Short mmCIF file of C-alpha atoms and ligand atoms in Angstrom, two decimals:
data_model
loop_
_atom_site.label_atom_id
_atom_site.label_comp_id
_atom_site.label_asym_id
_atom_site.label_seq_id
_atom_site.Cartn_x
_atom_site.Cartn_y
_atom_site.Cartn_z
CA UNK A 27 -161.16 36.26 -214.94
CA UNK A 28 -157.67 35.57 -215.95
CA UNK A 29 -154.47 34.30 -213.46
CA UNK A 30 -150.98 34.81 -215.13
CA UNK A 31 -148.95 31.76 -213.81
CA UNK A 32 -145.09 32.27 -213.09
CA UNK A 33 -143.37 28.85 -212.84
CA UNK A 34 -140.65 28.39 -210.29
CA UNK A 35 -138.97 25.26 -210.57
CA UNK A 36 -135.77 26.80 -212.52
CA UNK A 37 -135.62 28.76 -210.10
CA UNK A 38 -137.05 29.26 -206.64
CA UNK A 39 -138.26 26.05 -206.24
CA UNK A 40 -135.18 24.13 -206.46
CA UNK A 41 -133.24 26.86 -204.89
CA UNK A 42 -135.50 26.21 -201.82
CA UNK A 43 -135.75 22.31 -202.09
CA UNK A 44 -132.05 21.33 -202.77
CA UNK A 45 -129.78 24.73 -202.48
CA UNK A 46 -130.05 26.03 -206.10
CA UNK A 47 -127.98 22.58 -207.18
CA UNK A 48 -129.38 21.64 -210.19
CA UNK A 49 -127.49 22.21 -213.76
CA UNK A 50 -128.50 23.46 -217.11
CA UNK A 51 -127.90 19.59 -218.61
CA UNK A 52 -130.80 18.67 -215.93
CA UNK A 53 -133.34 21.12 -217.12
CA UNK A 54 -132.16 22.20 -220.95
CA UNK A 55 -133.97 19.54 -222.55
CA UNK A 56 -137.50 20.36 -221.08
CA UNK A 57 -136.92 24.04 -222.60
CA UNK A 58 -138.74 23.69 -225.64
CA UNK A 59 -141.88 21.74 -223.45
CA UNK A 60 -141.78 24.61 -220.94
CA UNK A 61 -142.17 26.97 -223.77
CA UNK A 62 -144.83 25.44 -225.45
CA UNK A 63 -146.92 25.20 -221.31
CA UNK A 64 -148.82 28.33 -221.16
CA UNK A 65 -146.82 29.85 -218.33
CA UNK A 66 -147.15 33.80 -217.93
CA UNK A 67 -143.23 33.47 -217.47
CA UNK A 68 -140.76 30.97 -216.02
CA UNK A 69 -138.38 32.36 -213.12
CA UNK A 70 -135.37 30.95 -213.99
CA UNK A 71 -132.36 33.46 -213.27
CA UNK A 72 -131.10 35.68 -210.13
CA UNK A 73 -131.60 34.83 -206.54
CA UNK A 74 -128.76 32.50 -205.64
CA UNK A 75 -128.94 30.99 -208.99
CA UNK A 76 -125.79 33.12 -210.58
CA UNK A 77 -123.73 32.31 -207.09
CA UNK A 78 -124.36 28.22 -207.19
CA UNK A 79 -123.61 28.37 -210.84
CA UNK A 80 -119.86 29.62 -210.43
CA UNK A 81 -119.55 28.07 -207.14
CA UNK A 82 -121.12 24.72 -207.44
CA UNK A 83 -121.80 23.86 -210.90
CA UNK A 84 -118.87 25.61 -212.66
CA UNK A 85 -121.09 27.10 -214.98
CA UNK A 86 -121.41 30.38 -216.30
CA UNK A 87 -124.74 32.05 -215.22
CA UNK A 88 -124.75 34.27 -218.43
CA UNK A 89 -124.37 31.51 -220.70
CA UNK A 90 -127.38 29.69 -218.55
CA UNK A 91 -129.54 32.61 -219.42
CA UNK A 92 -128.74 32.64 -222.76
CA UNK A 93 -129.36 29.24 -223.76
CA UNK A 94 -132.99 29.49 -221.70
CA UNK A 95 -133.68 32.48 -223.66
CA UNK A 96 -133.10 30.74 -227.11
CA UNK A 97 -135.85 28.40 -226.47
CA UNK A 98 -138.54 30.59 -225.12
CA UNK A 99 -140.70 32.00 -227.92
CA UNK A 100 -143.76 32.33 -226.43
CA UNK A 101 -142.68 32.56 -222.51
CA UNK A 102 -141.25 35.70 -220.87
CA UNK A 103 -138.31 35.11 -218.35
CA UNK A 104 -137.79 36.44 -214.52
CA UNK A 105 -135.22 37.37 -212.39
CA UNK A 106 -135.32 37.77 -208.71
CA UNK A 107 -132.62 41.01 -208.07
CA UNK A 108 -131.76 42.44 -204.80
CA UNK A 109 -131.83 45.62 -205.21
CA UNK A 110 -128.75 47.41 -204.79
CA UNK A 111 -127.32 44.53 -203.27
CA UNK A 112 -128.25 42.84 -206.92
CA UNK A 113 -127.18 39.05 -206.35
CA UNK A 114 -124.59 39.29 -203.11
CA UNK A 115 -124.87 39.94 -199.40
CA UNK A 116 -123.67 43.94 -199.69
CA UNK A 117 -124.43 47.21 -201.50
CA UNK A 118 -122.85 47.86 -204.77
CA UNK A 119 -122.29 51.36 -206.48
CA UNK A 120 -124.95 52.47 -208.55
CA UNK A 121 -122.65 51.96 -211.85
CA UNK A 122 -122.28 48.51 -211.02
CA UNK A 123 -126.08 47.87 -210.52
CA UNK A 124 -126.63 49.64 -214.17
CA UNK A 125 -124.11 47.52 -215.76
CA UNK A 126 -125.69 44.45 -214.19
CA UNK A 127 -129.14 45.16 -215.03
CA UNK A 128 -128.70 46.66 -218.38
CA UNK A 129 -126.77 43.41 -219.23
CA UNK A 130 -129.53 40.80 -217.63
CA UNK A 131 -131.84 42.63 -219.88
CA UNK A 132 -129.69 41.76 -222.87
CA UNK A 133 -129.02 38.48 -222.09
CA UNK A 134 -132.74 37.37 -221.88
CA UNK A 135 -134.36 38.49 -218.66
CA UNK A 136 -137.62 40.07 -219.55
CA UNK A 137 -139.16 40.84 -215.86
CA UNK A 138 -136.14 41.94 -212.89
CA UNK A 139 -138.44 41.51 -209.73
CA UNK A 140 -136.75 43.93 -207.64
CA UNK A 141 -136.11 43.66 -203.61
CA UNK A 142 -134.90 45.17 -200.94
CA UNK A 143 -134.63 43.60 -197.38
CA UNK A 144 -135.82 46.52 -195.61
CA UNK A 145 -138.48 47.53 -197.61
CA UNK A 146 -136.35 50.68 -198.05
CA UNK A 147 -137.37 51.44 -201.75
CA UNK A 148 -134.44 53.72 -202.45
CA UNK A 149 -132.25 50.95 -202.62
CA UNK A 150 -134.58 49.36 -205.33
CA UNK A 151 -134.73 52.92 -207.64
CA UNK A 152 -131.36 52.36 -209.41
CA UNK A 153 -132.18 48.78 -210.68
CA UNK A 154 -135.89 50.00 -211.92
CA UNK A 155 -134.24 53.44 -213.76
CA UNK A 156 -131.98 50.97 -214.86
CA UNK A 157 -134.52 48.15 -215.72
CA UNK A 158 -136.63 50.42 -217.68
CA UNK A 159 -134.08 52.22 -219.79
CA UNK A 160 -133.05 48.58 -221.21
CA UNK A 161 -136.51 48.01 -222.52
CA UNK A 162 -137.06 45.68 -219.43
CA UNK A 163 -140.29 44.99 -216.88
CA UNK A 164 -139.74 46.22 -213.37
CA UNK A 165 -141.50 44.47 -210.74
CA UNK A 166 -141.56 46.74 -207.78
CA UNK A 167 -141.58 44.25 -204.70
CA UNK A 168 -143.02 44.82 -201.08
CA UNK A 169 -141.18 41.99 -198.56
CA UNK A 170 -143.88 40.89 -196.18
CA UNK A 171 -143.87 40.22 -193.15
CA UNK A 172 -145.67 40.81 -189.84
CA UNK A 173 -144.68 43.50 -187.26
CA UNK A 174 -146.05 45.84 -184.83
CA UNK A 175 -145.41 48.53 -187.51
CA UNK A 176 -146.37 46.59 -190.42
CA UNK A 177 -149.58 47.76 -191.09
CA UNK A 178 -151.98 47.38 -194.27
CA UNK A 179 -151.32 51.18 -193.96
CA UNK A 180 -147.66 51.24 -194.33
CA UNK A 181 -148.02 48.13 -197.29
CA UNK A 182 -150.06 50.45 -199.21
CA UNK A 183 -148.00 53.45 -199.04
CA UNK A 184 -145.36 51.37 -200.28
CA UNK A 185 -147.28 49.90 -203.14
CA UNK A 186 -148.28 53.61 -204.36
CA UNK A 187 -143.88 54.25 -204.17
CA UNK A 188 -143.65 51.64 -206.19
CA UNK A 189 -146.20 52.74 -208.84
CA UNK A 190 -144.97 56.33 -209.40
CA UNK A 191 -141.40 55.15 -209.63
CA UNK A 192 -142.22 53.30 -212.76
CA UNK A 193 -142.51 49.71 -211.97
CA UNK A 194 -144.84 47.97 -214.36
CA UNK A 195 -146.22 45.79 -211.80
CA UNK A 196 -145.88 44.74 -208.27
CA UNK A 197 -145.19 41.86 -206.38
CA UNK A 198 -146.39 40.78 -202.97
CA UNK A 199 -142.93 38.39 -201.53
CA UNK A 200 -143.70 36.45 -198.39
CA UNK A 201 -140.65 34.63 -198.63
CA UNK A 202 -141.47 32.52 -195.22
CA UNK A 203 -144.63 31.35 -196.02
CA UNK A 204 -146.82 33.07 -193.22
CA UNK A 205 -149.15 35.10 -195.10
CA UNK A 206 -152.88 33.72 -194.19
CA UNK A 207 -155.56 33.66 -196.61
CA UNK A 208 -157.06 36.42 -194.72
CA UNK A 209 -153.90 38.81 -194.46
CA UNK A 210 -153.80 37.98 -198.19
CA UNK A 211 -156.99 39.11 -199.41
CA UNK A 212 -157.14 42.42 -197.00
CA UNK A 213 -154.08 43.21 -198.71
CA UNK A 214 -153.70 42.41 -202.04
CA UNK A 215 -158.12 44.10 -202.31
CA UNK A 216 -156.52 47.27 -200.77
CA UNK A 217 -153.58 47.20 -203.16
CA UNK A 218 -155.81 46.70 -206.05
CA UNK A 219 -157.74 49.57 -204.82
CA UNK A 220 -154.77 51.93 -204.33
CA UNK A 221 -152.80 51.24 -207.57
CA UNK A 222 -153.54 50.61 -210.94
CA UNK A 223 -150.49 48.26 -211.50
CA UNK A 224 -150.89 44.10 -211.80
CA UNK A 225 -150.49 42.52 -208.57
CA UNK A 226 -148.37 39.55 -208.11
CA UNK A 227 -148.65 37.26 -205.13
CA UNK A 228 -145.71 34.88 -204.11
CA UNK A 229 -145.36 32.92 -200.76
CA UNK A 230 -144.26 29.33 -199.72
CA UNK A 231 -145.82 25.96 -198.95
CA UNK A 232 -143.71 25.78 -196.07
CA UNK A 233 -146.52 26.95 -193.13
CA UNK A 234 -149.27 24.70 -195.24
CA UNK A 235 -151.13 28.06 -195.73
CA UNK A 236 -149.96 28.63 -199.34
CA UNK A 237 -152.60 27.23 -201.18
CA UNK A 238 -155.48 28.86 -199.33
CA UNK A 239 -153.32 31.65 -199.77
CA UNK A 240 -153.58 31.73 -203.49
CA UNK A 241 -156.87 31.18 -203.55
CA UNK A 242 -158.11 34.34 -201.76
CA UNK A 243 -155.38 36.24 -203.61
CA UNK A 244 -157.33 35.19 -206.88
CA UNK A 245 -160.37 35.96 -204.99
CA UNK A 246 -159.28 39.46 -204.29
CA UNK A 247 -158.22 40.09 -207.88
CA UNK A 248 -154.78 39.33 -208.10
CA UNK A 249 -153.47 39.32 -211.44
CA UNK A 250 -150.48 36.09 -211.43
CA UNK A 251 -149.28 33.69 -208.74
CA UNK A 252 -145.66 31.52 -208.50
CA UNK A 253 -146.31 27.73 -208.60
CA UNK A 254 -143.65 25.20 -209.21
CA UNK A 255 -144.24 21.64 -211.64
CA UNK A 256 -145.85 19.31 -208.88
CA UNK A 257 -142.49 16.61 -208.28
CA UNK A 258 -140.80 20.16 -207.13
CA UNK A 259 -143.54 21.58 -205.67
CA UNK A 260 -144.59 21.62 -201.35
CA UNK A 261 -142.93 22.43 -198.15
CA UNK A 262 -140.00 25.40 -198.71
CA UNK A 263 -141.08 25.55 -202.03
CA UNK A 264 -144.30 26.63 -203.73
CA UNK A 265 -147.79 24.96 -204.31
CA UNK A 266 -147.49 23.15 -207.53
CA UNK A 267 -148.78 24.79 -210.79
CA UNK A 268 -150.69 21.86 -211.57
CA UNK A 269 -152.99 21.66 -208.48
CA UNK A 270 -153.39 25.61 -208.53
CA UNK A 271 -154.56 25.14 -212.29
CA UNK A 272 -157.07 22.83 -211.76
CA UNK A 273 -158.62 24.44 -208.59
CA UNK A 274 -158.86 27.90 -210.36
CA UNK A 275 -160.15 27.00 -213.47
CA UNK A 276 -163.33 25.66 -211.76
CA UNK A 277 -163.91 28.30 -210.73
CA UNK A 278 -163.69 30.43 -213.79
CA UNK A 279 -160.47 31.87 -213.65
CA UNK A 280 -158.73 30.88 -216.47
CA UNK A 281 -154.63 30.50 -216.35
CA UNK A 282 -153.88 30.20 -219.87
CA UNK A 283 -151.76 26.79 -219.43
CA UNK A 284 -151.90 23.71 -221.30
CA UNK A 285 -153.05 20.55 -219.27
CA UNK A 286 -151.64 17.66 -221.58
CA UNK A 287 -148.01 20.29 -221.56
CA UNK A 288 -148.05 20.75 -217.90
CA UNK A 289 -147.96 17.10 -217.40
CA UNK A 290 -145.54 16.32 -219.93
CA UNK A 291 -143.14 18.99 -218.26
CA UNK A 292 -143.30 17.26 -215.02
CA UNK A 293 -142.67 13.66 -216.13
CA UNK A 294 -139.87 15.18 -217.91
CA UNK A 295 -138.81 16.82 -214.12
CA UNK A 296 -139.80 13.93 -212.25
CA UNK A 297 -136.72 11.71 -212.84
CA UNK A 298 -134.77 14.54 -212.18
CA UNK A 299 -136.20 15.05 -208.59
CA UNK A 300 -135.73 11.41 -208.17
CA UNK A 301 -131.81 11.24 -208.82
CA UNK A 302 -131.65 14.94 -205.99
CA UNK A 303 -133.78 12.19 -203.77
CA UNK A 304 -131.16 9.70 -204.21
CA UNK A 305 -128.19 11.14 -204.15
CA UNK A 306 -128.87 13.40 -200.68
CA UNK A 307 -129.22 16.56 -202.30
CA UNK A 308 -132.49 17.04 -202.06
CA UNK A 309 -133.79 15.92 -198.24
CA UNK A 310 -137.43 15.27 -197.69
CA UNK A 311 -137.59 16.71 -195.02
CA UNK A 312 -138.06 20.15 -196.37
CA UNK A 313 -141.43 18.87 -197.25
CA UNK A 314 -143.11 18.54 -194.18
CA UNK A 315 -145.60 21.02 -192.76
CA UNK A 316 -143.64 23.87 -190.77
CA UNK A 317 -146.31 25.24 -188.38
CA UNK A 318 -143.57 26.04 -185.97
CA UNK A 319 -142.78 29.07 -188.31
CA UNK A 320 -145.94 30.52 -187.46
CA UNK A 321 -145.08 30.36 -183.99
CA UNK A 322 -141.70 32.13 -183.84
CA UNK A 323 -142.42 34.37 -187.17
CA UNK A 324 -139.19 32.75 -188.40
CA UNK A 325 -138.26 31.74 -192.22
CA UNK A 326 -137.92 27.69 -192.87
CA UNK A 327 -134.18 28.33 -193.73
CA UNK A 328 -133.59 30.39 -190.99
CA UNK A 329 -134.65 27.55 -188.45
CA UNK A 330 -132.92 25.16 -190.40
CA UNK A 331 -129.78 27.43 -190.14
CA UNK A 332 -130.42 28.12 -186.55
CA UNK A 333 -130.29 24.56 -186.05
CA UNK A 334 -127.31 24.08 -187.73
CA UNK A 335 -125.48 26.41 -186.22
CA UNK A 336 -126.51 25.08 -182.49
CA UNK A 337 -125.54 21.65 -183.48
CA UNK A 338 -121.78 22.92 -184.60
CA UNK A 339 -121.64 24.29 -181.78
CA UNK A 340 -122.69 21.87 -179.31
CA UNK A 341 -125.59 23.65 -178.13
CA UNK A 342 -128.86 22.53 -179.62
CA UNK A 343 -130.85 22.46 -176.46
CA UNK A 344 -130.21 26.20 -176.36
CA UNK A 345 -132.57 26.46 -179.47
CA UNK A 346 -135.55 27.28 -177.31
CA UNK A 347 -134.06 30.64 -175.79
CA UNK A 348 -132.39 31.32 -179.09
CA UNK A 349 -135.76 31.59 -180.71
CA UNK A 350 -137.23 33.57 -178.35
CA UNK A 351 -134.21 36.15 -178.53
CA UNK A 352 -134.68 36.10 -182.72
CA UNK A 353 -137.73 38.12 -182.07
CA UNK A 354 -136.63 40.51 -179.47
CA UNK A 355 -133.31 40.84 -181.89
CA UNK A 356 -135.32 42.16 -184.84
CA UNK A 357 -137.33 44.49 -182.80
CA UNK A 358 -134.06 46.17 -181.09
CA UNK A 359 -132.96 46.53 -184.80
CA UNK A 360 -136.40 48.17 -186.43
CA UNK A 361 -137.99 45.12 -186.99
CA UNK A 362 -136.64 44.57 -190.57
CA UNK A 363 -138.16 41.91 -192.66
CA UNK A 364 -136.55 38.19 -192.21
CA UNK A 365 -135.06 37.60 -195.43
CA UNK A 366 -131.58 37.58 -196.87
CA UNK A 367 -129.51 38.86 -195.55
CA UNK A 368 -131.22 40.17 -192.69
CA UNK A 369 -132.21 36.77 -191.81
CA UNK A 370 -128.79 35.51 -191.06
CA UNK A 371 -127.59 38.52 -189.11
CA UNK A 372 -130.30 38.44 -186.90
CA UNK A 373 -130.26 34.73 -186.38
CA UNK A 374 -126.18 34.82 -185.97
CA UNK A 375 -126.63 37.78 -183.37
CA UNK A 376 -129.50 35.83 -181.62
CA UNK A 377 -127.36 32.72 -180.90
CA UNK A 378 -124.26 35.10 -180.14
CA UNK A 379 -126.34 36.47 -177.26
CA UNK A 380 -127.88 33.67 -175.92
CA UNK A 381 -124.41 31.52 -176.26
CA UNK A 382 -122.48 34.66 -174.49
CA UNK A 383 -125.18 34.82 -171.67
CA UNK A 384 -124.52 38.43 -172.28
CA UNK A 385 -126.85 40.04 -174.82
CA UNK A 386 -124.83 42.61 -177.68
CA UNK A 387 -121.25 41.58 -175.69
CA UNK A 388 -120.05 40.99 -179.24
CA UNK A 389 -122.23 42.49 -182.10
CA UNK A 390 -121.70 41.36 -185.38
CA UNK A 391 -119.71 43.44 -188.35
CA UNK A 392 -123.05 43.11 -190.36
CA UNK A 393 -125.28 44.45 -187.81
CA UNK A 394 -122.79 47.07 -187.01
CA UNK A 395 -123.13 48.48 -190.73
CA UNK A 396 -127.02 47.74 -190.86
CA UNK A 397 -126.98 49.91 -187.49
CA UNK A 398 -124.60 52.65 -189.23
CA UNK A 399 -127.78 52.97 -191.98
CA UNK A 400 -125.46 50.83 -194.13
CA UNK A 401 -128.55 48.37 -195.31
CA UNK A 402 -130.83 51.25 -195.29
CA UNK A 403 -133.48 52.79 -193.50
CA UNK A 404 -134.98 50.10 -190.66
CA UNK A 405 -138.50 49.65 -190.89
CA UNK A 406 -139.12 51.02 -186.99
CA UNK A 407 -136.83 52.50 -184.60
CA UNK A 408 -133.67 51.06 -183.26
CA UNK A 409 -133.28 50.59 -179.48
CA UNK A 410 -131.41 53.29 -178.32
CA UNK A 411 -128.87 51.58 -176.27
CA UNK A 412 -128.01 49.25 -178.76
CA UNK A 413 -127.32 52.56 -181.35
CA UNK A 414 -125.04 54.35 -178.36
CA UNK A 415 -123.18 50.93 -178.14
CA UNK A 416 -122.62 50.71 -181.75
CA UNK A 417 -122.30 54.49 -182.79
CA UNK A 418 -121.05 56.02 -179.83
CA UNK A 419 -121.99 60.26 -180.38
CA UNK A 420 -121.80 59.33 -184.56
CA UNK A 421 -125.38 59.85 -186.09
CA UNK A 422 -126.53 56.97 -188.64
CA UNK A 423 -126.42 57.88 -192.60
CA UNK A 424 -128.65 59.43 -193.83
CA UNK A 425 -128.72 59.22 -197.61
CA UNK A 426 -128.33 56.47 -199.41
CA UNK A 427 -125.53 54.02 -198.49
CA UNK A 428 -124.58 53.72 -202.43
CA UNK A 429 -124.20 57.31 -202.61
CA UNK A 430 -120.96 56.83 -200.95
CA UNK A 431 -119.35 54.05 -203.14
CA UNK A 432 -117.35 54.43 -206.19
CA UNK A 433 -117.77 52.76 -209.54
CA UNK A 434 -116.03 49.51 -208.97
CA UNK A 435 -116.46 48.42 -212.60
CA UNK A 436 -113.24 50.35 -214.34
CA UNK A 437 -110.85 48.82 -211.13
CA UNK A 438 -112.02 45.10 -211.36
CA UNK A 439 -111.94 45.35 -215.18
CA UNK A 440 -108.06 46.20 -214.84
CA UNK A 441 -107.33 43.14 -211.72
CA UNK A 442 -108.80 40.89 -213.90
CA UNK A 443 -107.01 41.70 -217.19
CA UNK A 444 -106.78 38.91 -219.51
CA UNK A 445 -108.51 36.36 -217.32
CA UNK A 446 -111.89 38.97 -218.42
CA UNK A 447 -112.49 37.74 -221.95
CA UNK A 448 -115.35 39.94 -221.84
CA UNK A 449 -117.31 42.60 -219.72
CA UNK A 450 -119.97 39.79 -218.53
CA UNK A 451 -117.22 38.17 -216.77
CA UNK A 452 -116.18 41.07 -215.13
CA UNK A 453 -119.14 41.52 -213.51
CA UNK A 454 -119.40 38.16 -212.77
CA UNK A 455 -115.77 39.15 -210.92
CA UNK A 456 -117.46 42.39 -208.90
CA UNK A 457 -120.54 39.64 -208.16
CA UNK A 458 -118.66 36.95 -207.13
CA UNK A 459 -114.73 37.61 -206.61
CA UNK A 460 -113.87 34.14 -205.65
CA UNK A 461 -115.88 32.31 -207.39
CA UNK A 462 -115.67 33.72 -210.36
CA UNK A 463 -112.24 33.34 -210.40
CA UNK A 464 -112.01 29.61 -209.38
CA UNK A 465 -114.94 29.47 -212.33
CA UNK A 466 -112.62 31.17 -214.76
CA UNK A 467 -109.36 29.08 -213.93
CA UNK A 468 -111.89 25.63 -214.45
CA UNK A 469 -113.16 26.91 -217.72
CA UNK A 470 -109.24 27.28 -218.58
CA UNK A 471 -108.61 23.72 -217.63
CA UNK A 472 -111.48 22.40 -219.55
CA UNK A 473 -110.72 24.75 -222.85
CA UNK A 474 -106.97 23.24 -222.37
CA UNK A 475 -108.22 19.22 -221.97
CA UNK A 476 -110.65 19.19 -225.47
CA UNK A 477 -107.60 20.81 -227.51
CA UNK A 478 -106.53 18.59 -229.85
CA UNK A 479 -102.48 17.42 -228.80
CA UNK A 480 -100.47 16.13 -231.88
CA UNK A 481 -98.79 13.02 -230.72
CA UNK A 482 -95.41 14.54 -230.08
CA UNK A 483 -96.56 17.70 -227.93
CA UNK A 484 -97.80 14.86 -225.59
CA UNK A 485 -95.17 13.02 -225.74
CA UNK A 486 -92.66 15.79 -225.15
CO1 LIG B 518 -139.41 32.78 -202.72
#
């Protein structure tokens, strides 16, 4: 038995450690190393990587990708996509997803694992079309997450969708860490039996159930797990590869990976984690066993945004009846899945209606559109009273929100004019307006410091 091993730590792992803030001089010289490991592929691009890069590091995500990809001989790369909503918080227009995809593909991404919040897989069709007409590897992806309406039933219908609309494989997301061992091996053994795509599993350490986790998805078949290099491994993040490694070869299953190379790539990472330690960014306490996340059914970050947002406003002993509204929130709206950006709405509307003492008094823009069909379709039905409120006699949409939008690729090409020195940045522009433009006007400033001055321009 074989177990293809996807490493995180470019990626997911210190996106959900220390907020995606690491740069490309922090991780460029363990490229070669990382290449040389064994690894499946390395997740390294997409997510809220592309965002923190213009935002945070003043980088430009493209040129990340790029210099990844000119290391990696042996190791394919992935990209976490949002569907239609590719990197951002809201749909784009089909042409815009196409550009974006065909040009990840160029730049270096091998495998686009493709989501959408809602499980609503016509938001994910674009980006696979898209995906497989560049010569890339569509991972179809089922969010999971527990409801009264998600069923094994309803996981499996999904997985067969995702199959006949061309994905070469499949991946299993529980992005909150709550999938049991048992959940796990029910449904990745009735996946396996539905579909004759790979199956990839991916969850968190942040519930303590990940490892078990992986092992009964190996023991069910499953074809490749995400693990992150140990010193970036545990709590939000994912078990680390080198544990996972040793466990399943033992047992037979054999991950392809080099011991000696897995160790040297974490020594190289482990000063690294060390300076994150020191300097704040990355906080410990995202380490530590969440099994309060089993109890409410809500996402690490979420509770740690809840929190936050109680504390700015004064109000942190309301955090009891605000997570006991979160719930009732998500099943007025369908219960959709908890992850971005679904998670914050639900979690913003939940404290709005506890804070208010008055439950939908003020409903948020967001959940306005989501109720308008503007997300997609909801999992389960909405509460009726809530849709009157919101639509009045209007019906929802129907078809597909993108449907409705125009390219928006020819228009930001011509705002950006000359400030575009090429088509990368202008979708950089539709990605990320404002920071893509406070990235471009920093890469001016730099550009303008390392030319040369002759003594009497300075002087003048
Ligand atoms: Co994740």
């Amino acid at each position: 038995m074989k177990m293809k091993i996807t490493e995180t730590v470019l990626r997911d792992a210190q996106q959900s450690l220390m907020a995606t803030r690491m740069p490309q001089s922090d991780f460029e010289g363990a490229l070669d190393l990382m290449d040389q490991a064994g690894y499946y592929a390395i997740e390294c691009w997409g997510g809220a990587t592309f965002d923190a890069c213009l935002r945070y590091l003043s980088e430009d995500p493209w040129e990340r990708l790029r210099t990844i990809k000119k290391h990696m001989k042996h190791t394919k790369l992935q990209m976490l996509l949002r569907g239609q909503n590719l990197l951002g918080y809201h749909h784009y227009s089909d042409d815009t997803v196409r550009r974006f995809v065909r040009a990840a593909v160029e730049n270096g991404v091998d495998i686009i694992r493709i989501f959408d919040a809602l499980n609503d897989l016509r938001n994910i069709r674009t980006a696979v079309e898209a995906c497989n007409e560049a010569g890339g590897h569509a991972q179809g992806t089922i969010c999971y997450t527990l409801s009264p309406i998600h069923d094994l039933e309803l996981y499996v219908s999904l997985a067969k969708e995702i199959e006949e609309m061309g994905c070469a494989s499949l991946c299993i997301k529980d992005m909150a860490g709550i999938m049991s061992p048992k959940e796990c091996f029910d449904l990745v053994s009735a996946i396996k039996k539905a579909i004759k795509l790979p199956v990839f599993v991916h969850t968190h350490t942040t519930t303590g159930l990940a490892h078990m986790t992986y092992l009964k998805a190996a023991e069910a078949g499953a074809d490749g797990i995400d693990t992150a290099t140990a010193c970036f491994s545990g709590g939000t993040s994912q078990p680390a590869t080198q544990t996972m490694v040793y466990a399943l070869e033992q047992m037979g299953i054999s991950c392809g990976t080099d011991a000696a190379k897995l160790k040297e790539v974490n020594d190289f990472f482990t000063p690294v984690q060390k300076k994150f330690l020191a300097d704040g960014t990355f906080d410990p306490y995202v380490l530590t066993t969440k099994t309060d996340v089993l109890t409410y059914q809500i996402p690490g970050g979420m509770l740690s945004n809840l929190v936050a947002q109680l504390k700015a406003q004064n109000a942190i002993d309301r955090l009891d009846e605000v997570l006991e509204e979160t719930p009732r929130v998500r099943a007025d709206l369908g219960y959709p899945p908890l992850v971005t950006p679904l998670s914050q709405m639900v979690g913003v509307q939940a404290t709005v209606n506890v804070l208010l003492g008055q439950r939908y008094q003020n409903i948020g823009k967001e959940i306005k559109a989501y109720i308008h069909g503007e997300y997609g379709r909801a999992p389960g039905k909405l509460d009726e009273t809530l849709m009157h409120k919101v639509l009045g006699d209007k019906a929802p949409i129907e078809g597909r929100y993108a449907e409705t939008l125009e390219p928006e690729f020819p228009e930001a090409k011509k705002q950006l004019g000359s400030r575009a020195e090429s088509d990368l940045d202008v979708l950089s522009y539709i990605a990320f307006p404002q920071q893509a433009e406070q990235y471009f006007a920093a890469r001016e400033m730099r550009r303008a410091f390392v030319t040369p001055y002759s003594i009497e321009e300075v002087t003048e």
